[in-house]
Short mmCIF file of C-alpha atoms (C1' of nucleotides) in Angstrom, two decimals:
data_model
loop_
_atom_site.label_atom_id
_atom_site.label_comp_id
_atom_site.label_asym_id
_atom_site.label_seq_id
_atom_site.Cartn_x
_atom_site.Cartn_y
_atom_site.Cartn_z
CA MET A 14 7.02 2.92 -43.30
CA ALA A 15 8.44 -0.59 -43.98
CA ARG A 16 7.00 -1.98 -40.99
CA THR A 17 3.75 -3.90 -41.45
CA GLN A 18 0.67 -2.62 -39.58
CA GLY A 19 0.93 -6.19 -37.59
CA SER A 20 3.89 -5.62 -36.24
CA HIS A 21 3.70 -3.42 -32.96
CA SER A 22 6.77 -4.48 -30.98
CA GLU A 23 8.26 -1.19 -30.57
CA THR A 24 5.11 0.01 -28.91
CA THR A 25 3.82 -2.61 -27.43
CA GLY A 26 6.20 -3.00 -24.59
CA PRO A 27 5.45 0.76 -23.54
CA ARG A 28 1.98 -0.11 -23.64
CA ILE A 29 1.98 -3.08 -21.03
CA ARG A 30 4.33 -0.99 -18.95
CA ALA A 31 1.57 1.50 -19.01
CA ALA A 32 -1.35 -0.76 -18.56
CA ALA A 33 0.57 -2.56 -15.95
CA GLU A 34 1.71 0.80 -14.03
CA THR A 35 -1.92 1.77 -13.85
CA LEU A 36 -3.50 -1.39 -12.99
CA PHE A 37 -1.06 -1.87 -10.33
CA ALA A 38 -1.32 1.32 -8.88
CA ARG A 39 -5.20 1.13 -8.95
CA HIS A 40 -5.77 -2.64 -7.47
CA GLY A 41 -2.25 -3.64 -6.34
CA TYR A 42 0.42 -6.01 -7.81
CA ALA A 43 -1.20 -9.30 -6.32
CA ALA A 44 -4.62 -8.49 -7.18
CA VAL A 45 -4.11 -7.63 -11.19
CA SER A 46 -3.32 -10.68 -13.35
CA MET A 47 -1.59 -11.12 -16.31
CA ARG A 48 -5.02 -11.50 -18.29
CA GLN A 49 -6.08 -7.88 -16.98
CA ILE A 50 -2.90 -6.37 -17.88
CA ALA A 51 -3.06 -8.45 -21.43
CA GLY A 52 -6.70 -7.32 -22.13
CA ALA A 53 -6.00 -3.35 -21.36
CA VAL A 54 -3.43 -3.55 -24.17
CA GLY A 55 -5.58 -5.84 -26.40
CA LEU A 56 -3.39 -8.96 -26.26
CA GLN A 57 -3.90 -12.27 -25.21
CA ALA A 58 -1.94 -13.39 -21.79
CA GLY A 59 0.47 -15.43 -23.26
CA ALA A 60 1.63 -12.51 -25.39
CA LEU A 61 2.87 -10.60 -22.23
CA TYR A 62 5.78 -13.35 -21.73
CA ASN A 63 7.57 -11.73 -25.08
CA TYR A 64 8.26 -8.90 -23.18
CA THR A 65 8.63 -9.87 -19.32
CA PRO A 66 9.97 -13.44 -18.39
CA ASP A 67 7.14 -13.17 -15.64
CA LYS A 68 4.96 -11.00 -13.26
CA GLN A 69 7.56 -10.13 -10.73
CA SER A 70 9.95 -8.47 -13.56
CA LEU A 71 7.34 -6.59 -14.79
CA LEU A 72 6.95 -4.92 -11.57
CA VAL A 73 10.63 -4.40 -10.72
CA ASP A 74 11.09 -2.84 -14.53
CA LEU A 75 8.49 -0.28 -13.37
CA MET A 76 10.31 0.45 -9.89
CA GLN A 77 13.49 0.51 -11.69
CA ARG A 78 12.50 2.90 -14.45
CA HIS A 79 10.92 5.44 -11.87
CA MET A 80 13.45 5.72 -9.54
CA GLU A 81 16.02 6.30 -12.24
CA ALA A 82 13.88 8.75 -13.87
CA LEU A 83 13.64 10.50 -10.63
CA MET A 84 17.27 10.70 -9.82
CA GLY A 85 17.99 11.49 -13.44
CA ALA A 86 15.62 14.37 -13.43
CA TRP A 87 16.71 15.78 -10.10
CA ALA A 88 20.44 15.42 -11.16
CA GLN A 89 19.35 17.84 -14.15
CA GLU A 90 17.51 20.21 -11.75
CA VAL A 91 18.82 23.82 -11.19
CA GLN A 92 19.67 23.55 -7.56
CA GLY A 93 20.75 26.91 -6.43
CA ASP A 94 23.91 27.89 -4.33
CA THR A 95 22.76 28.09 -0.93
CA ALA A 96 21.44 25.48 1.27
CA LEU A 97 18.07 27.37 1.67
CA ALA A 98 17.86 27.53 -2.29
CA ALA A 99 18.79 23.84 -2.93
CA LEU A 100 16.13 23.05 -0.28
CA GLU A 101 13.25 24.90 -2.19
CA ALA A 102 14.15 23.47 -5.16
CA PHE A 103 14.06 19.81 -4.01
CA ALA A 104 10.88 20.36 -2.41
CA ARG A 105 9.29 21.82 -5.54
CA PHE A 106 10.91 19.64 -7.63
CA HIS A 107 9.65 16.58 -5.47
CA ILE A 108 5.96 17.49 -5.56
CA ARG A 109 6.01 18.52 -9.11
CA PHE A 110 8.08 15.12 -10.11
CA ASN A 111 6.10 13.04 -8.12
CA LEU A 112 2.46 14.33 -8.69
CA ALA A 113 3.36 14.27 -13.00
CA ARG A 114 3.79 10.38 -12.06
CA ARG A 115 1.37 9.48 -9.28
CA ASP A 116 0.70 5.27 -10.44
CA ALA A 117 4.56 4.89 -10.18
CA VAL A 118 5.04 6.54 -7.06
CA PHE A 119 2.29 4.85 -5.22
CA ILE A 120 4.01 1.43 -6.69
CA ALA A 121 7.26 2.41 -5.83
CA TYR A 122 5.66 2.89 -1.99
CA ASN A 123 3.51 0.19 -1.66
CA GLU A 124 4.74 -2.73 -3.67
CA LEU A 125 7.87 -3.11 -2.06
CA ARG A 126 6.65 -5.75 0.13
CA ASN A 127 5.70 -7.68 -3.02
CA LEU A 128 9.42 -7.73 -4.20
CA GLU A 129 11.74 -10.62 -4.06
CA PRO A 130 14.77 -9.70 -2.13
CA GLU A 131 16.89 -8.83 -4.86
CA GLY A 132 14.66 -6.19 -6.74
CA PHE A 133 13.88 -5.12 -3.17
CA ALA A 134 17.66 -4.50 -2.56
CA GLN A 135 17.84 -2.91 -5.74
CA ILE A 136 15.28 -0.40 -5.24
CA GLU A 137 15.61 0.30 -1.79
CA ALA A 138 19.62 1.38 -3.06
CA LEU A 139 17.71 3.73 -5.40
CA ARG A 140 15.42 5.16 -2.73
CA ASN A 141 18.65 5.91 -0.33
CA ALA A 142 20.46 7.31 -2.78
CA TYR A 143 17.47 9.76 -3.33
CA GLU A 144 16.91 10.96 0.37
CA GLY A 145 20.48 11.04 0.48
CA GLU A 146 20.39 13.81 -1.94
CA LEU A 147 18.30 15.95 0.82
CA ALA A 148 20.16 14.53 3.84
CA GLY A 149 22.94 16.17 2.25
CA ILE A 150 21.15 19.37 1.66
CA LEU A 151 19.53 19.63 5.10
CA THR A 152 23.23 18.59 6.92
CA ALA A 153 24.95 21.86 4.75
CA GLY A 154 22.19 24.00 5.49
CA ARG A 155 22.76 23.06 9.39
CA GLU A 156 26.34 23.89 9.22
CA ALA A 157 25.83 26.95 7.56
CA GLY A 158 23.78 28.10 10.31
CA LEU A 159 20.61 28.44 8.64
CA PHE A 160 18.55 25.70 9.62
CA GLN A 161 17.95 24.32 13.13
CA LEU A 162 17.88 20.53 13.20
CA GLU A 163 17.74 18.30 15.82
CA GLU A 164 18.23 15.04 13.96
CA PRO A 165 18.65 15.37 10.29
CA ARG A 166 18.08 11.80 9.55
CA VAL A 167 14.70 12.12 11.60
CA THR A 168 14.12 15.18 9.71
CA THR A 169 14.96 13.91 6.01
CA ARG A 170 12.59 11.16 6.63
CA ALA A 171 9.89 13.93 8.15
CA VAL A 172 10.27 16.22 4.91
CA ILE A 173 9.98 13.02 2.40
CA ALA A 174 6.86 12.29 4.65
CA LEU A 175 5.51 15.49 4.53
CA LEU A 176 5.86 16.04 0.61
CA ASN A 177 4.56 12.66 -0.09
CA GLY A 178 1.38 13.32 1.60
CA VAL A 179 0.44 15.64 -1.29
CA LEU A 180 0.14 12.66 -3.35
CA THR A 181 -2.73 11.58 -1.51
CA TRP A 182 -4.97 14.20 -2.22
CA TYR A 183 -4.27 16.52 -4.72
CA ARG A 184 -6.61 16.50 -7.76
CA ASP A 185 -5.58 18.43 -10.96
CA ASP A 186 -8.93 20.17 -10.85
CA GLY A 187 -9.41 20.59 -7.52
CA ARG A 188 -9.23 24.28 -5.48
CA LEU A 189 -5.81 24.70 -5.17
CA SER A 190 -3.36 25.18 -8.49
CA LEU A 191 -0.14 22.85 -8.39
CA GLU A 192 2.01 26.09 -7.92
CA GLU A 193 -0.16 27.08 -4.99
CA VAL A 194 0.39 23.89 -3.29
CA GLU A 195 4.22 23.85 -3.86
CA SER A 196 4.27 27.01 -2.38
CA LEU A 197 2.00 26.28 0.36
CA HIS A 198 4.39 23.00 1.30
CA TRP A 199 7.53 24.89 0.77
CA GLN A 200 6.51 27.46 3.17
CA MET A 201 6.02 24.28 5.87
CA VAL A 202 9.18 23.01 5.03
CA ARG A 203 10.78 25.97 5.20
CA ARG A 204 9.51 26.35 8.89
CA LEU A 205 9.75 22.88 10.00
CA VAL A 206 13.81 22.91 9.39
CA GLY A 207 13.86 25.94 11.40
CA VAL A 208 14.81 28.74 8.40
CA MET B 177 -13.77 -24.35 33.91
CA ALA B 178 -16.83 -25.99 32.89
CA ARG B 179 -15.82 -25.40 29.31
CA THR B 180 -14.09 -28.53 27.49
CA GLN B 181 -10.77 -28.33 25.84
CA GLY B 182 -11.82 -28.40 22.21
CA SER B 183 -14.28 -25.72 22.10
CA HIS B 184 -12.22 -22.48 21.54
CA SER B 185 -15.17 -20.28 20.17
CA GLU B 186 -14.55 -17.02 22.32
CA THR B 187 -10.80 -16.95 21.66
CA THR B 188 -10.54 -18.23 17.84
CA GLY B 189 -12.58 -15.35 16.83
CA PRO B 190 -9.91 -12.58 17.98
CA ARG B 191 -7.11 -15.26 16.88
CA ILE B 192 -8.04 -14.79 13.59
CA ARG B 193 -8.35 -11.62 13.21
CA ALA B 194 -5.03 -11.35 14.84
CA ALA B 195 -3.54 -13.37 11.97
CA ALA B 196 -5.14 -11.95 9.26
CA GLU B 197 -3.86 -8.53 11.01
CA THR B 198 -0.65 -9.46 10.51
CA LEU B 199 -0.78 -11.49 7.14
CA PHE B 200 -2.39 -8.49 5.39
CA ALA B 201 0.17 -5.98 6.73
CA ARG B 202 2.93 -8.25 5.74
CA HIS B 203 1.81 -9.32 2.40
CA GLY B 204 -1.46 -7.24 1.26
CA TYR B 205 -4.90 -8.25 1.63
CA ALA B 206 -4.96 -9.87 -2.18
CA ALA B 207 -2.00 -11.70 -1.84
CA VAL B 208 -3.24 -13.36 1.04
CA SER B 209 -5.49 -16.32 1.07
CA MET B 210 -7.87 -17.76 3.42
CA ARG B 211 -5.81 -21.01 3.79
CA GLN B 212 -3.01 -19.06 5.16
CA ILE B 213 -5.06 -17.30 7.71
CA ALA B 214 -6.69 -20.74 8.95
CA GLY B 215 -3.08 -22.32 8.70
CA ALA B 216 -1.64 -19.39 11.24
CA VAL B 217 -4.37 -20.26 13.72
CA GLY B 218 -4.20 -23.84 13.26
CA LEU B 219 -7.43 -24.38 11.15
CA GLN B 220 -8.55 -25.41 8.15
CA ALA B 221 -9.68 -22.81 5.64
CA GLY B 222 -13.73 -23.85 5.86
CA ALA B 223 -13.67 -23.06 9.68
CA LEU B 224 -13.24 -19.50 9.44
CA TYR B 225 -16.53 -19.27 7.79
CA ASN B 226 -17.70 -19.75 11.29
CA TYR B 227 -16.29 -16.27 11.84
CA THR B 228 -16.63 -14.13 8.96
CA PRO B 229 -19.42 -14.48 6.28
CA ASP B 230 -16.21 -13.86 3.67
CA LYS B 231 -13.05 -12.55 3.02
CA GLN B 232 -13.90 -8.76 2.23
CA SER B 233 -15.88 -8.52 5.86
CA LEU B 234 -12.93 -9.74 7.38
CA LEU B 235 -10.84 -6.75 6.22
CA VAL B 236 -13.88 -4.41 7.00
CA ASP B 237 -13.64 -5.69 10.25
CA LEU B 238 -10.40 -5.13 11.06
CA MET B 239 -10.25 -1.76 9.37
CA GLN B 240 -13.29 -0.68 11.58
CA ARG B 241 -12.40 -1.67 14.79
CA HIS B 242 -8.73 -0.04 14.37
CA MET B 243 -10.41 3.11 13.35
CA GLU B 244 -12.79 3.15 15.94
CA ALA B 245 -10.61 2.20 18.75
CA LEU B 246 -8.63 5.32 17.40
CA MET B 247 -11.14 7.43 17.89
CA GLY B 248 -11.96 6.06 21.26
CA ALA B 249 -8.57 6.22 22.72
CA TRP B 250 -8.44 9.92 21.21
CA ALA B 251 -11.63 10.98 23.01
CA GLN B 252 -10.03 9.68 26.37
CA GLU B 253 -7.03 11.46 25.73
CA VAL B 254 -6.16 14.71 27.97
CA GLN B 255 -6.08 17.46 25.79
CA GLY B 256 -5.13 20.49 27.68
CA ASP B 257 -7.21 23.73 27.66
CA THR B 258 -5.34 25.66 24.69
CA ALA B 259 -4.67 24.78 21.07
CA LEU B 260 -1.07 24.57 21.93
CA ALA B 261 -1.32 22.23 24.21
CA ALA B 262 -4.05 20.39 22.33
CA LEU B 263 -1.91 19.97 19.42
CA GLU B 264 1.31 18.74 21.22
CA ALA B 265 -1.56 16.27 22.78
CA PHE B 266 -2.79 15.10 19.32
CA ALA B 267 0.85 14.46 18.08
CA ARG B 268 2.02 12.50 20.64
CA PHE B 269 -0.95 10.72 20.83
CA HIS B 270 -0.95 9.97 17.13
CA ILE B 271 2.62 8.48 17.09
CA ARG B 272 1.96 6.36 20.33
CA PHE B 273 -1.08 4.91 19.36
CA ASN B 274 -0.35 4.37 15.81
CA LEU B 275 3.13 2.84 16.56
CA ALA B 276 1.50 0.44 19.03
CA ARG B 277 -0.53 -1.23 16.03
CA ARG B 278 1.17 -0.74 12.88
CA ASP B 279 0.05 -3.46 11.22
CA ALA B 280 -3.85 -2.14 11.56
CA VAL B 281 -2.55 1.35 10.33
CA PHE B 282 -0.70 -0.27 7.62
CA ILE B 283 -4.00 -2.06 6.44
CA ALA B 284 -6.23 0.83 6.98
CA TYR B 285 -4.00 3.47 4.76
CA ASN B 286 -2.80 1.03 2.29
CA GLU B 287 -5.80 -1.68 1.62
CA LEU B 288 -8.81 1.29 1.06
CA ARG B 289 -8.59 0.09 -2.41
CA ASN B 290 -9.48 -3.29 -1.82
CA LEU B 291 -12.71 -2.17 0.02
CA GLU B 292 -16.18 -2.48 -1.99
CA PRO B 293 -17.98 1.07 -1.86
CA GLU B 294 -19.98 0.36 1.34
CA GLY B 295 -17.16 -0.43 3.28
CA PHE B 296 -14.97 2.07 1.50
CA ALA B 297 -17.44 4.83 2.76
CA GLN B 298 -17.80 3.70 6.13
CA ILE B 299 -13.92 3.70 6.54
CA GLU B 300 -13.30 7.12 4.94
CA ALA B 301 -15.86 8.82 7.22
CA LEU B 302 -14.51 7.54 10.47
CA ARG B 303 -11.07 8.95 8.68
CA ASN B 304 -12.38 12.17 7.95
CA ALA B 305 -13.66 12.66 11.56
CA TYR B 306 -10.34 11.87 13.15
CA GLU B 307 -8.22 14.19 10.85
CA GLY B 308 -11.67 16.75 12.06
CA GLU B 309 -10.26 16.52 15.30
CA LEU B 310 -6.43 18.05 14.16
CA ALA B 311 -8.11 20.44 11.83
CA GLY B 312 -10.21 21.59 14.82
CA ILE B 313 -7.22 22.20 16.90
CA LEU B 314 -5.56 23.99 14.14
CA THR B 315 -8.21 26.39 12.95
CA ALA B 316 -9.05 27.38 16.87
CA GLY B 317 -5.04 27.66 17.36
CA ARG B 318 -5.21 30.14 14.11
CA GLU B 319 -8.02 32.02 15.35
CA ALA B 320 -6.15 32.61 18.72
CA GLY B 321 -3.45 34.11 16.62
CA LEU B 322 -1.32 31.23 18.36
CA PHE B 323 -0.57 29.64 14.73
CA GLN B 324 0.51 30.55 11.55
CA LEU B 325 -1.34 28.47 8.87
CA GLU B 326 -2.41 29.51 5.12
CA GLU B 327 -4.25 26.78 4.54
CA PRO B 328 -6.04 24.77 7.45
CA ARG B 329 -7.31 21.85 5.44
CA VAL B 330 -3.77 21.54 3.80
CA THR B 331 -1.79 21.73 7.05
CA THR B 332 -4.15 19.38 8.80
CA ARG B 333 -3.14 16.38 6.26
CA ALA B 334 0.41 17.98 5.83
CA VAL B 335 0.46 16.83 9.90
CA ILE B 336 -0.74 13.95 9.31
CA ALA B 337 1.64 12.56 6.95
CA LEU B 338 4.55 14.18 8.69
CA LEU B 339 3.46 12.23 11.96
CA ASN B 340 2.66 9.05 9.73
CA GLY B 341 6.28 8.85 7.65
CA VAL B 342 7.28 7.37 11.64
CA LEU B 343 5.59 4.58 11.21
CA THR B 344 7.53 3.52 7.86
CA TRP B 345 10.36 3.74 9.67
CA TYR B 346 10.91 3.25 14.02
CA ARG B 347 12.02 0.17 15.13
CA ASP B 348 11.62 -0.59 18.92
CA ASP B 349 15.28 -1.53 19.37
CA GLY B 350 16.54 1.44 17.28
CA ARG B 351 18.55 4.04 18.20
CA LEU B 352 16.00 6.74 19.43
CA SER B 353 13.25 5.97 21.89
CA LEU B 354 9.66 6.37 21.55
CA GLU B 355 9.70 9.34 24.07
CA GLU B 356 12.29 10.81 21.82
CA VAL B 357 10.75 10.47 18.25
CA GLU B 358 7.55 11.83 20.21
CA SER B 359 9.75 15.09 21.19
CA LEU B 360 11.45 15.38 17.88
CA HIS B 361 7.97 15.41 16.07
CA TRP B 362 6.03 17.65 18.14
CA GLN B 363 8.85 19.79 17.55
CA MET B 364 8.75 19.73 13.89
CA VAL B 365 5.01 19.89 14.18
CA ARG B 366 5.18 23.04 16.11
CA ARG B 367 7.60 25.04 13.96
CA LEU B 368 5.72 23.60 10.99
CA VAL B 369 2.27 25.41 12.20
CA GLY B 370 4.18 28.39 12.78
CA VAL B 371 4.20 28.91 16.61
"C1'" DG C 155 4.55 -11.82 -32.35
"C1'" DT C 156 0.43 -12.88 -31.51
"C1'" DC C 157 -2.88 -16.89 -31.24
"C1'" DT C 158 -5.57 -20.91 -29.34
"C1'" DA C 159 -4.78 -24.68 -25.95
"C1'" DT C 160 -3.35 -26.42 -21.98
"C1'" DA C 161 -0.80 -27.67 -17.78
"C1'" DA C 162 -0.75 -27.60 -12.81
"C1'" DG C 163 -2.15 -25.56 -9.27
"C1'" DG C 164 -4.18 -22.43 -5.98
"C1'" DA C 165 -8.39 -19.13 -4.75
"C1'" DG C 166 -12.84 -18.32 -2.26
"C1'" DA C 167 -16.67 -20.61 -0.91
"C1'" DT C 168 -20.13 -24.67 0.61
"C1'" DA C 169 -22.06 -29.01 1.93
"C1'" DG C 170 -22.41 -32.20 4.97
"C1'" DA C 171 -20.19 -35.68 8.71
"C1'" DC C 172 -18.98 -35.75 13.05
"C1'" DG D 189 -17.08 -25.90 16.05
"C1'" DT D 190 -14.18 -28.17 13.10
"C1'" DC D 191 -13.07 -31.36 9.58
"C1'" DT D 192 -12.59 -33.58 5.07
"C1'" DA D 193 -14.11 -32.93 0.24
"C1'" DT D 194 -15.58 -30.98 -3.53
"C1'" DC D 195 -17.39 -27.50 -6.68
"C1'" DT D 196 -16.18 -23.88 -9.74
"C1'" DC D 197 -12.86 -20.74 -11.13
"C1'" DC D 198 -9.28 -18.31 -12.02
"C1'" DT D 199 -4.22 -18.33 -11.66
"C1'" DT D 200 0.87 -17.96 -13.94
"C1'" DA D 201 3.27 -19.65 -17.21
"C1'" DT D 202 4.47 -22.94 -21.41
"C1'" DA D 203 4.50 -25.50 -26.08
"C1'" DG D 204 3.49 -25.30 -30.48
"C1'" DA D 205 0.48 -23.57 -34.93
"C1'" DC D 206 0.64 -19.45 -38.05
#
DNA sequence: GTCTATAAGGAGATAGAC
DNA sequence: GTCTATCTCCTTATAGAC
């Protein structure tokens, strides 16, 4: 407790990122001003520049942290020993993880166009790595004779798109529970890949 | 040929909309200025206000025209007499129509958050009507014993999401032709709904 | 680390000449 | 119908006091 009450440097960074994430997701990166972000955290705009060199870096930082959290969490997931078990694990993980971080996901998918080339390349590489995880499962399942896929790359993207659809309509207080939504989508994915 | 060369009122309206559509899709509504739009058409910013009362109306106008073109085109589509034929028609139509108008589709899905309440309600109603077309096909197919669906509403959204996925990666000069992409997705939808 | 003040520029929209 | 000029406001980012 040596720190004085006025010094918040260890918490304001995360609070700034949290506020920016919410605001960017709701209104879009371009539509949100540094003043709005500062206001949400109880700061003046100038103070933000103690935490980020500029607005663009704030966006890149959010996306990078999200993609790395996604990859890290998937790496720790129990994946089973068959392609079928791995696919179920992926489908359920993707829905669960992304629904818990909708703002970050929304930003990662919709603000890529507002990234300058270097940031864009970084984020795209991380996304390709994640899609590659699913692609690996699908091709393994095809080689094992479990799945029926005409075009693994197309199927990979189709499965991701299908799962991401949930993010646009699911509500925590809605008719269906998370577990039900997971299971419904797993059944659809299962049929889609021709099990 | 009675018109003078300097008078372009019949064509500048469409040209403004076309330029706005391209720019909004590429950079986002909030990031595009009226000056940019005017510049793309060869006008000064002030002249735009002969064609739209404000920037927001330009966005609503684009979305409305797109959704109405979508509904109108689907109404004219030959839909077959079984739910299976109707579903194939819908899947192929959705991919073909939307791929031909990617900018408009992109705007319709990503700029809803930049709409004021009245505009938002209008566009959402049109979208719900379109989704209702697919929902009708799916429930008809289920009642006929053709499809296996746990939750028609969830399946409807899943199919739309799956088909929309194409819009994010398809390239006219890519490896797969439009017809191939249509067929691949139709096969996936077919399996997804448990035919 | 945060503040106030400010620089430098771009935004949406309007007025009035032509 | 388009232009130039302008109003008013907001933007990102920085400088320097505390």
